[in-house]
Amino acid sequence: MLKGIPSILSPELLKVLMEMGHGDEIVLGDGNFPAASHARRLVRCDGHGVPELLEAVLALFPLDTYGNQPVTLMAVVPGDPVQPVIWETYAEVIGKHLPGVTIGQLERFAFYERAKEAYAIAATSESALYANVILRKGVVT
């Protein structure tokens, strides 16, 4: 254990976050996300949900302020009646770390293709639908 490091962040995930450079992306995938088949680097975060992992990651991880939409969600498939209330939680968590940030959305299959290019995917046990999020790393100033 270390002081100031959220205990939810495993040594493996900390290593990945440290290795990432400006513009690299990480996916926080929900329990339904095909993480293993899409990941270049897979980090298991079993037993955890995305909101608490997002909070812990953003305590250390700068979001990219040089481009637009450093945060991207998987858009609801047209015709699906699901209304992802978890997105409100994401907006609150993200807003604490980068007020006024634009949160984008990406169609499901486009999201999958972008996830394949991400530096890493963190697979969680999140049960909420459409709880997947991509974070693009910024710089520490």
Tab-separated table of N, CA and C in Angstrom:
chain	number	residue	atom	x	y	z
A	1	MET	N	0.838	-1.183	0.000
A	1	MET	CA	0.000	0.000	0.000
A	1	MET	C	0.886	1.250	0.000
A	2	LEU	N	0.379	2.261	-0.626
A	2	LEU	CA	1.063	3.546	-0.651
A	2	LEU	C	0.105	4.637	-0.197
A	3	LYS	N	0.630	5.684	0.347
A	3	LYS	CA	-0.191	6.824	0.740
A	3	LYS	C	-0.684	7.547	-0.504
A	4	GLY	N	-1.925	7.978	-0.470
A	4	GLY	CA	-2.465	8.805	-1.539
A	4	GLY	C	-2.877	8.066	-2.792
A	5	ILE	N	-2.662	6.753	-2.845
A	5	ILE	CA	-3.056	5.967	-4.013
A	5	ILE	C	-4.359	5.248	-3.657
A	6	PRO	N	-5.424	5.474	-4.404
A	6	PRO	CA	-6.679	4.769	-4.105
A	6	PRO	C	-6.466	3.257	-4.122
A	7	SER	N	-6.931	2.579	-3.093
A	7	SER	CA	-6.678	1.146	-2.957
A	7	SER	C	-7.343	0.310	-4.044
A	8	ILE	N	-8.327	0.850	-4.742
A	8	ILE	CA	-8.987	0.127	-5.837
A	8	ILE	C	-8.048	-0.038	-7.038
A	9	LEU	N	-7.010	0.794	-7.125
A	9	LEU	CA	-6.070	0.730	-8.249
A	9	LEU	C	-5.015	-0.336	-7.973
A	10	SER	N	-5.055	-1.397	-8.750
A	10	SER	CA	-4.097	-2.492	-8.598
A	10	SER	C	-2.722	-2.057	-9.105
A	11	PRO	N	-1.664	-2.747	-8.683
A	11	PRO	CA	-0.338	-2.441	-9.224
A	11	PRO	C	-0.307	-2.522	-10.753
A	12	GLU	N	-1.028	-3.499	-11.316
A	12	GLU	CA	-1.061	-3.644	-12.772
A	12	GLU	C	-1.703	-2.427	-13.434
A	13	LEU	N	-2.819	-1.953	-12.881
A	13	LEU	CA	-3.490	-0.793	-13.468
A	13	LEU	C	-2.644	0.463	-13.289
A	14	LEU	N	-2.012	0.614	-12.140
A	14	LEU	CA	-1.121	1.768	-11.933
A	14	LEU	C	0.006	1.778	-12.959
A	15	LYS	N	0.579	0.624	-13.220
A	15	LYS	CA	1.646	0.508	-14.211
A	15	LYS	C	1.158	0.955	-15.587
A	16	VAL	N	-0.024	0.485	-15.971
A	16	VAL	CA	-0.601	0.852	-17.268
A	16	VAL	C	-0.821	2.359	-17.341
A	17	LEU	N	-1.396	2.947	-16.299
A	17	LEU	CA	-1.652	4.389	-16.298
A	17	LEU	C	-0.351	5.177	-16.406
A	18	MET	N	0.704	4.677	-15.747
A	18	MET	CA	2.010	5.346	-15.817
A	18	MET	C	2.645	5.213	-17.198
A	19	GLU	N	2.463	4.069	-17.842
A	19	GLU	CA	3.049	3.842	-19.165
A	19	GLU	C	2.395	4.694	-20.244
A	20	MET	N	1.128	5.009	-20.063
A	20	MET	CA	0.394	5.738	-21.089
A	20	MET	C	0.966	7.138	-21.285
A	21	GLY	N	0.949	7.577	-22.536
A	21	GLY	CA	1.403	8.917	-22.869
A	21	GLY	C	0.248	9.782	-23.341
A	22	HIS	N	0.560	11.038	-23.611
A	22	HIS	CA	-0.449	12.001	-24.059
A	22	HIS	C	-1.146	11.495	-25.314
A	23	GLY	N	-2.455	11.428	-25.245
A	23	GLY	CA	-3.257	10.971	-26.378
A	23	GLY	C	-3.613	9.499	-26.322
A	24	ASP	N	-2.931	8.724	-25.490
A	24	ASP	CA	-3.296	7.316	-25.328
A	24	ASP	C	-4.659	7.219	-24.648
A	25	GLU	N	-5.363	6.145	-24.952
A	25	GLU	CA	-6.704	5.961	-24.399
A	25	GLU	C	-6.807	4.663	-23.608
A	26	ILE	N	-7.661	4.710	-22.585
A	26	ILE	CA	-7.989	3.530	-21.798
A	26	ILE	C	-9.510	3.402	-21.768
A	27	VAL	N	-9.980	2.174	-21.878
A	27	VAL	CA	-11.402	1.883	-21.811
A	27	VAL	C	-11.702	1.303	-20.437
A	28	LEU	N	-12.723	1.840	-19.779
A	28	LEU	CA	-13.266	1.224	-18.581
A	28	LEU	C	-14.529	0.521	-19.038
A	29	GLY	N	-14.466	-0.807	-19.113
A	29	GLY	CA	-15.559	-1.586	-19.686
A	29	GLY	C	-16.462	-2.181	-18.618
A	30	ASP	N	-17.751	-2.199	-18.917
A	30	ASP	CA	-18.700	-2.819	-17.994
A	30	ASP	C	-18.611	-4.338	-18.100
A	31	GLY	N	-19.396	-5.027	-17.293
A	31	GLY	CA	-19.331	-6.479	-17.244
A	31	GLY	C	-19.735	-7.178	-18.527
A	32	ASN	N	-20.450	-6.504	-19.411
A	32	ASN	CA	-20.861	-7.085	-20.686
A	32	ASN	C	-19.902	-6.775	-21.828
A	33	PHE	N	-18.943	-5.890	-21.588
A	33	PHE	CA	-18.046	-5.464	-22.653
A	33	PHE	C	-17.108	-6.598	-23.058
A	34	PRO	N	-16.893	-6.810	-24.370
A	34	PRO	CA	-15.998	-7.883	-24.827
A	34	PRO	C	-14.526	-7.503	-24.665
A	35	ALA	N	-14.119	-7.300	-23.423
A	35	ALA	CA	-12.778	-6.785	-23.122
A	35	ALA	C	-11.663	-7.708	-23.590
A	36	ALA	N	-11.749	-8.978	-23.270
A	36	ALA	CA	-10.652	-9.901	-23.592
A	36	ALA	C	-10.418	-10.016	-25.093
A	37	SER	N	-11.477	-9.986	-25.878
A	37	SER	CA	-11.318	-10.145	-27.324
A	37	SER	C	-10.931	-8.846	-28.025
A	38	HIS	N	-11.014	-7.720	-27.325
A	38	HIS	CA	-10.714	-6.434	-27.947
A	38	HIS	C	-9.427	-5.784	-27.437
A	39	ALA	N	-8.870	-6.283	-26.341
A	39	ALA	CA	-7.786	-5.576	-25.650
A	39	ALA	C	-6.404	-5.885	-26.192
A	40	ARG	N	-5.611	-4.841	-26.344
A	40	ARG	CA	-4.172	-4.993	-26.549
A	40	ARG	C	-3.548	-5.387	-25.214
A	41	ARG	N	-4.000	-4.697	-24.163
A	41	ARG	CA	-3.579	-4.968	-22.786
A	41	ARG	C	-4.852	-5.028	-21.958
A	42	LEU	N	-5.063	-6.131	-21.297
A	42	LEU	CA	-6.264	-6.320	-20.480
A	42	LEU	C	-5.896	-6.245	-19.008
A	43	VAL	N	-6.614	-5.400	-18.281
A	43	VAL	CA	-6.441	-5.290	-16.834
A	43	VAL	C	-7.767	-5.703	-16.202
A	44	ARG	N	-7.743	-6.755	-15.402
A	44	ARG	CA	-8.948	-7.234	-14.730
A	44	ARG	C	-9.199	-6.389	-13.486
A	45	CYS	N	-10.423	-5.891	-13.370
A	45	CYS	CA	-10.855	-5.133	-12.199
A	45	CYS	C	-12.146	-5.753	-11.679
A	46	ASP	N	-12.146	-7.068	-11.608
A	46	ASP	CA	-13.327	-7.814	-11.192
A	46	ASP	C	-13.767	-7.400	-9.792
A	47	GLY	N	-15.080	-7.370	-9.615
A	47	GLY	CA	-15.651	-7.008	-8.322
A	47	GLY	C	-15.848	-5.524	-8.138
A	48	HIS	N	-15.420	-4.738	-9.107
A	48	HIS	CA	-15.558	-3.281	-9.006
A	48	HIS	C	-16.485	-2.765	-10.097
A	49	GLY	N	-17.132	-1.645	-9.800
A	49	GLY	CA	-17.963	-0.970	-10.783
A	49	GLY	C	-17.183	0.141	-11.457
A	50	VAL	N	-17.727	0.643	-12.541
A	50	VAL	CA	-17.031	1.702	-13.273
A	50	VAL	C	-16.985	3.017	-12.495
A	51	PRO	N	-18.075	3.464	-11.822
A	51	PRO	CA	-17.979	4.771	-11.150
A	51	PRO	C	-16.846	4.872	-10.138
A	52	GLU	N	-16.675	3.846	-9.285
A	52	GLU	CA	-15.605	3.938	-8.291
A	52	GLU	C	-14.226	3.808	-8.933
A	53	LEU	N	-14.120	3.043	-10.008
A	53	LEU	CA	-12.851	2.955	-10.721
A	53	LEU	C	-12.551	4.272	-11.435
A	54	LEU	N	-13.561	4.867	-12.045
A	54	LEU	CA	-13.410	6.156	-12.712
A	54	LEU	C	-12.919	7.213	-11.722
A	55	GLU	N	-13.526	7.259	-10.549
A	55	GLU	CA	-13.120	8.216	-9.513
A	55	GLU	C	-11.656	8.022	-9.143
A	56	ALA	N	-11.246	6.779	-8.944
A	56	ALA	CA	-9.863	6.492	-8.556
A	56	ALA	C	-8.882	6.821	-9.675
A	57	VAL	N	-9.216	6.455	-10.895
A	57	VAL	CA	-8.336	6.731	-12.036
A	57	VAL	C	-8.158	8.230	-12.206
A	58	LEU	N	-9.258	8.984	-12.151
A	58	LEU	CA	-9.166	10.424	-12.389
A	58	LEU	C	-8.472	11.178	-11.263
A	59	ALA	N	-8.279	10.535	-10.121
A	59	ALA	CA	-7.502	11.162	-9.051
A	59	ALA	C	-6.033	11.295	-9.456
A	60	LEU	N	-5.605	10.469	-10.415
A	60	LEU	CA	-4.204	10.448	-10.840
A	60	LEU	C	-3.995	10.769	-12.312
A	61	PHE	N	-5.013	10.614	-13.112
A	61	PHE	CA	-4.932	10.593	-14.570
A	61	PHE	C	-5.424	11.916	-15.150
A	62	PRO	N	-4.543	12.676	-15.821
A	62	PRO	CA	-5.011	13.922	-16.435
A	62	PRO	C	-5.775	13.634	-17.727
A	63	LEU	N	-6.911	14.285	-17.885
A	63	LEU	CA	-7.658	14.167	-19.142
A	63	LEU	C	-7.085	15.152	-20.152
A	64	ASP	N	-7.170	14.802	-21.419
A	64	ASP	CA	-6.620	15.616	-22.499
A	64	ASP	C	-7.437	16.890	-22.684
A	65	THR	N	-6.807	18.027	-22.506
A	65	THR	CA	-7.495	19.306	-22.686
A	65	THR	C	-7.161	19.948	-24.026
A	66	TYR	N	-6.300	19.304	-24.822
A	66	TYR	CA	-5.904	19.873	-26.104
A	66	TYR	C	-6.848	19.513	-27.238
A	67	GLY	N	-7.560	18.427	-27.105
A	67	GLY	CA	-8.506	18.021	-28.137
A	67	GLY	C	-9.908	18.095	-27.591
A	68	ASN	N	-10.874	17.846	-28.462
A	68	ASN	CA	-12.247	17.833	-27.973
A	68	ASN	C	-12.607	16.427	-27.524
A	69	GLN	N	-13.504	16.335	-26.619
A	69	GLN	CA	-14.057	15.082	-26.104
A	69	GLN	C	-12.998	14.102	-25.599
A	70	PRO	N	-12.375	14.423	-24.461
A	70	PRO	CA	-11.421	13.478	-23.881
A	70	PRO	C	-12.110	12.291	-23.196
A	71	VAL	N	-13.431	12.352	-23.147
A	71	VAL	CA	-14.235	11.276	-22.560
A	71	VAL	C	-15.300	10.886	-23.573
A	72	THR	N	-15.407	9.585	-23.843
A	72	THR	CA	-16.385	9.099	-24.819
A	72	THR	C	-17.161	7.928	-24.233
A	73	LEU	N	-18.471	7.983	-24.369
A	73	LEU	CA	-19.368	6.921	-23.915
A	73	LEU	C	-19.872	6.130	-25.104
A	74	MET	N	-20.298	4.889	-24.844
A	74	MET	CA	-20.949	4.100	-25.894
A	74	MET	C	-22.406	4.554	-25.987
A	75	ALA	N	-22.788	5.043	-27.161
A	75	ALA	CA	-24.154	5.519	-27.374
A	75	ALA	C	-25.148	4.363	-27.308
A	76	VAL	N	-26.354	4.688	-26.888
A	76	VAL	CA	-27.428	3.703	-26.849
A	76	VAL	C	-27.784	3.311	-28.278
A	77	VAL	N	-27.939	2.024	-28.510
A	77	VAL	CA	-28.321	1.523	-29.829
A	77	VAL	C	-29.715	2.046	-30.168
A	78	PRO	N	-29.907	2.613	-31.371
A	78	PRO	CA	-31.225	3.112	-31.742
A	78	PRO	C	-32.306	2.042	-31.551
A	79	GLY	N	-33.384	2.448	-30.906
A	79	GLY	CA	-34.489	1.534	-30.649
A	79	GLY	C	-34.411	0.848	-29.298
A	80	ASP	N	-33.254	0.903	-28.648
A	80	ASP	CA	-33.106	0.308	-27.318
A	80	ASP	C	-33.710	1.281	-26.307
A	81	PRO	N	-34.649	0.838	-25.481
A	81	PRO	CA	-35.305	1.747	-24.536
A	81	PRO	C	-34.475	2.106	-23.303
A	82	VAL	N	-33.275	1.573	-23.174
A	82	VAL	CA	-32.436	1.829	-22.007
A	82	VAL	C	-32.074	3.310	-21.924
A	83	GLN	N	-32.199	3.857	-20.711
A	83	GLN	CA	-31.754	5.222	-20.440
A	83	GLN	C	-30.662	5.115	-19.377
A	84	PRO	N	-29.397	5.217	-19.771
A	84	PRO	CA	-28.286	4.994	-18.850
A	84	PRO	C	-28.154	6.082	-17.780
A	85	VAL	N	-28.771	5.851	-16.641
A	85	VAL	CA	-28.685	6.829	-15.552
A	85	VAL	C	-27.270	6.919	-14.983
A	86	ILE	N	-26.450	5.905	-15.211
A	86	ILE	CA	-25.074	5.922	-14.730
A	86	ILE	C	-24.285	7.061	-15.368
A	87	TRP	N	-24.724	7.530	-16.524
A	87	TRP	CA	-24.031	8.632	-17.184
A	87	TRP	C	-24.054	9.902	-16.330
A	88	GLU	N	-25.130	10.090	-15.549
A	88	GLU	CA	-25.204	11.246	-14.650
A	88	GLU	C	-24.098	11.164	-13.601
A	89	THR	N	-23.860	9.969	-13.090
A	89	THR	CA	-22.786	9.757	-12.124
A	89	THR	C	-21.438	10.061	-12.769
A	90	TYR	N	-21.248	9.593	-13.994
A	90	TYR	CA	-19.994	9.862	-14.706
A	90	TYR	C	-19.772	11.372	-14.851
A	91	ALA	N	-20.822	12.090	-15.239
A	91	ALA	CA	-20.700	13.540	-15.427
A	91	ALA	C	-20.289	14.223	-14.127
A	92	GLU	N	-20.837	13.769	-13.006
A	92	GLU	CA	-20.465	14.341	-11.705
A	92	GLU	C	-19.003	14.055	-11.372
A	93	VAL	N	-18.592	12.806	-11.531
A	93	VAL	CA	-17.220	12.414	-11.215
A	93	VAL	C	-16.237	13.159	-12.118
A	94	ILE	N	-16.504	13.163	-13.397
A	94	ILE	CA	-15.605	13.812	-14.353
A	94	ILE	C	-15.567	15.314	-14.116
A	95	GLY	N	-16.727	15.903	-13.826
A	95	GLY	CA	-16.807	17.343	-13.572
A	95	GLY	C	-15.985	17.794	-12.372
A	96	LYS	N	-15.815	16.925	-11.384
A	96	LYS	CA	-14.982	17.260	-10.225
A	96	LYS	C	-13.515	17.385	-10.617
A	97	HIS	N	-13.107	16.636	-11.622
A	97	HIS	CA	-11.704	16.616	-12.027
A	97	HIS	C	-11.407	17.541	-13.200
A	98	LEU	N	-12.381	17.759	-14.064
A	98	LEU	CA	-12.206	18.646	-15.210
A	98	LEU	C	-13.544	19.315	-15.511
A	99	PRO	N	-13.841	20.395	-14.783
A	99	PRO	CA	-15.127	21.066	-14.976
A	99	PRO	C	-15.329	21.524	-16.422
A	100	GLY	N	-16.550	21.370	-16.900
A	100	GLY	CA	-16.895	21.836	-18.238
A	100	GLY	C	-16.442	20.935	-19.370
A	101	VAL	N	-15.924	19.758	-19.072
A	101	VAL	CA	-15.444	18.857	-20.113
A	101	VAL	C	-16.610	18.381	-20.980
A	102	THR	N	-16.342	18.236	-22.257
A	102	THR	CA	-17.331	17.700	-23.177
A	102	THR	C	-17.233	16.180	-23.177
A	103	ILE	N	-18.360	15.528	-22.929
A	103	ILE	CA	-18.416	14.072	-22.944
A	103	ILE	C	-19.097	13.653	-24.240
A	104	GLY	N	-18.362	12.929	-25.079
A	104	GLY	CA	-18.893	12.509	-26.370
A	104	GLY	C	-19.544	11.143	-26.302
A	105	GLN	N	-20.168	10.778	-27.401
A	105	GLN	CA	-20.767	9.453	-27.547
A	105	GLN	C	-20.347	8.882	-28.888
A	106	LEU	N	-20.254	7.564	-28.922
A	106	LEU	CA	-19.848	6.862	-30.131
A	106	LEU	C	-20.760	5.660	-30.322
A	107	GLU	N	-21.204	5.465	-31.529
A	107	GLU	CA	-22.054	4.321	-31.874
A	107	GLU	C	-21.370	3.031	-31.438
A	108	ARG	N	-22.157	2.036	-31.059
A	108	ARG	CA	-21.657	0.805	-30.450
A	108	ARG	C	-20.488	0.162	-31.199
A	109	PHE	N	-20.656	-0.107	-32.494
A	109	PHE	CA	-19.600	-0.813	-33.222
A	109	PHE	C	-18.389	0.083	-33.475
A	110	ALA	N	-18.609	1.378	-33.621
A	110	ALA	CA	-17.488	2.319	-33.730
A	110	ALA	C	-16.732	2.368	-32.397
A	111	PHE	N	-17.467	2.280	-31.293
A	111	PHE	CA	-16.846	2.231	-29.976
A	111	PHE	C	-15.963	0.990	-29.858
A	112	TYR	N	-16.474	-0.154	-30.297
A	112	TYR	CA	-15.685	-1.387	-30.261
A	112	TYR	C	-14.400	-1.252	-31.070
A	113	GLU	N	-14.487	-0.670	-32.250
A	113	GLU	CA	-13.301	-0.511	-33.098
A	113	GLU	C	-12.286	0.423	-32.443
A	114	ARG	N	-12.769	1.497	-31.841
A	114	ARG	CA	-11.856	2.419	-31.154
A	114	ARG	C	-11.231	1.740	-29.936
A	115	ALA	N	-12.003	0.918	-29.243
A	115	ALA	CA	-11.487	0.194	-28.080
A	115	ALA	C	-10.334	-0.729	-28.465
A	116	LYS	N	-10.410	-1.309	-29.658
A	116	LYS	CA	-9.331	-2.189	-30.119
A	116	LYS	C	-8.014	-1.434	-30.258
A	117	GLU	N	-8.078	-0.134	-30.475
A	117	GLU	CA	-6.887	0.698	-30.631
A	117	GLU	C	-6.428	1.315	-29.315
A	118	ALA	N	-7.218	1.162	-28.267
A	118	ALA	CA	-6.880	1.755	-26.975
A	118	ALA	C	-5.610	1.125	-26.410
A	119	TYR	N	-4.917	1.877	-25.610
A	119	TYR	CA	-3.707	1.362	-24.963
A	119	TYR	C	-4.049	0.170	-24.083
A	120	ALA	N	-5.183	0.269	-23.379
A	120	ALA	CA	-5.589	-0.823	-22.490
A	120	ALA	C	-7.095	-0.783	-22.272
A	121	ILE	N	-7.608	-1.908	-21.822
A	121	ILE	CA	-9.003	-2.014	-21.404
A	121	ILE	C	-9.017	-2.555	-19.987
A	122	ALA	N	-9.718	-1.850	-19.106
A	122	ALA	CA	-9.926	-2.312	-17.734
A	122	ALA	C	-11.312	-2.932	-17.684
A	123	ALA	N	-11.374	-4.226	-17.417
A	123	ALA	CA	-12.636	-4.969	-17.384
A	123	ALA	C	-13.180	-4.985	-15.963
A	124	THR	N	-14.374	-4.425	-15.775
A	124	THR	CA	-14.995	-4.353	-14.457
A	124	THR	C	-16.168	-5.328	-14.367
A	125	SER	N	-16.797	-5.323	-13.214
A	125	SER	CA	-18.010	-6.116	-13.005
A	125	SER	C	-19.247	-5.243	-13.023
A	126	GLU	N	-19.133	-4.045	-13.585
A	126	GLU	CA	-20.262	-3.116	-13.626
A	126	GLU	C	-21.457	-3.762	-14.311
A	127	SER	N	-22.639	-3.695	-13.666
A	127	SER	CA	-23.835	-4.327	-14.226
A	127	SER	C	-24.731	-3.357	-14.990
A	128	ALA	N	-24.494	-2.062	-14.873
A	128	ALA	CA	-25.302	-1.095	-15.620
A	128	ALA	C	-25.035	-1.254	-17.116
A	129	LEU	N	-26.082	-1.070	-17.902
A	129	LEU	CA	-25.939	-1.147	-19.359
A	129	LEU	C	-25.387	0.169	-19.899
A	130	TYR	N	-24.633	0.088	-20.976
A	130	TYR	CA	-24.004	1.250	-21.618
A	130	TYR	C	-23.130	2.006	-20.616
A	131	ALA	N	-22.396	1.270	-19.810
A	131	ALA	CA	-21.540	1.867	-18.780
A	131	ALA	C	-20.084	1.959	-19.227
A	132	ASN	N	-19.808	1.742	-20.492
A	132	ASN	CA	-18.447	1.770	-21.023
A	132	ASN	C	-18.007	3.218	-21.264
A	133	VAL	N	-16.747	3.470	-20.979
A	133	VAL	CA	-16.232	4.835	-21.155
A	133	VAL	C	-14.772	4.758	-21.632
A	134	ILE	N	-14.428	5.640	-22.557
A	134	ILE	CA	-13.043	5.784	-23.022
A	134	ILE	C	-12.498	7.096	-22.475
A	135	LEU	N	-11.302	7.036	-21.886
A	135	LEU	CA	-10.620	8.224	-21.383
A	135	LEU	C	-9.344	8.444	-22.185
A	136	ARG	N	-9.139	9.680	-22.648
A	136	ARG	CA	-7.907	10.023	-23.381
A	136	ARG	C	-6.988	10.809	-22.453
A	137	LYS	N	-5.753	10.342	-22.326
A	137	LYS	CA	-4.811	10.928	-21.389
A	137	LYS	C	-4.279	12.262	-21.872
A	138	GLY	N	-4.190	13.181	-20.939
A	138	GLY	CA	-3.636	14.495	-21.201
A	138	GLY	C	-2.222	14.591	-20.656
A	139	VAL	N	-1.827	15.798	-20.304
A	139	VAL	CA	-0.487	16.042	-19.796
A	139	VAL	C	-0.558	16.603	-18.378
A	140	VAL	N	0.495	16.342	-17.622
A	140	VAL	CA	0.629	16.918	-16.299
A	140	VAL	C	1.451	18.195	-16.473
A	141	THR	N	0.906	19.313	-16.021
A	141	THR	CA	1.604	20.590	-16.196
A	141	THR	C	2.229	21.051	-14.911
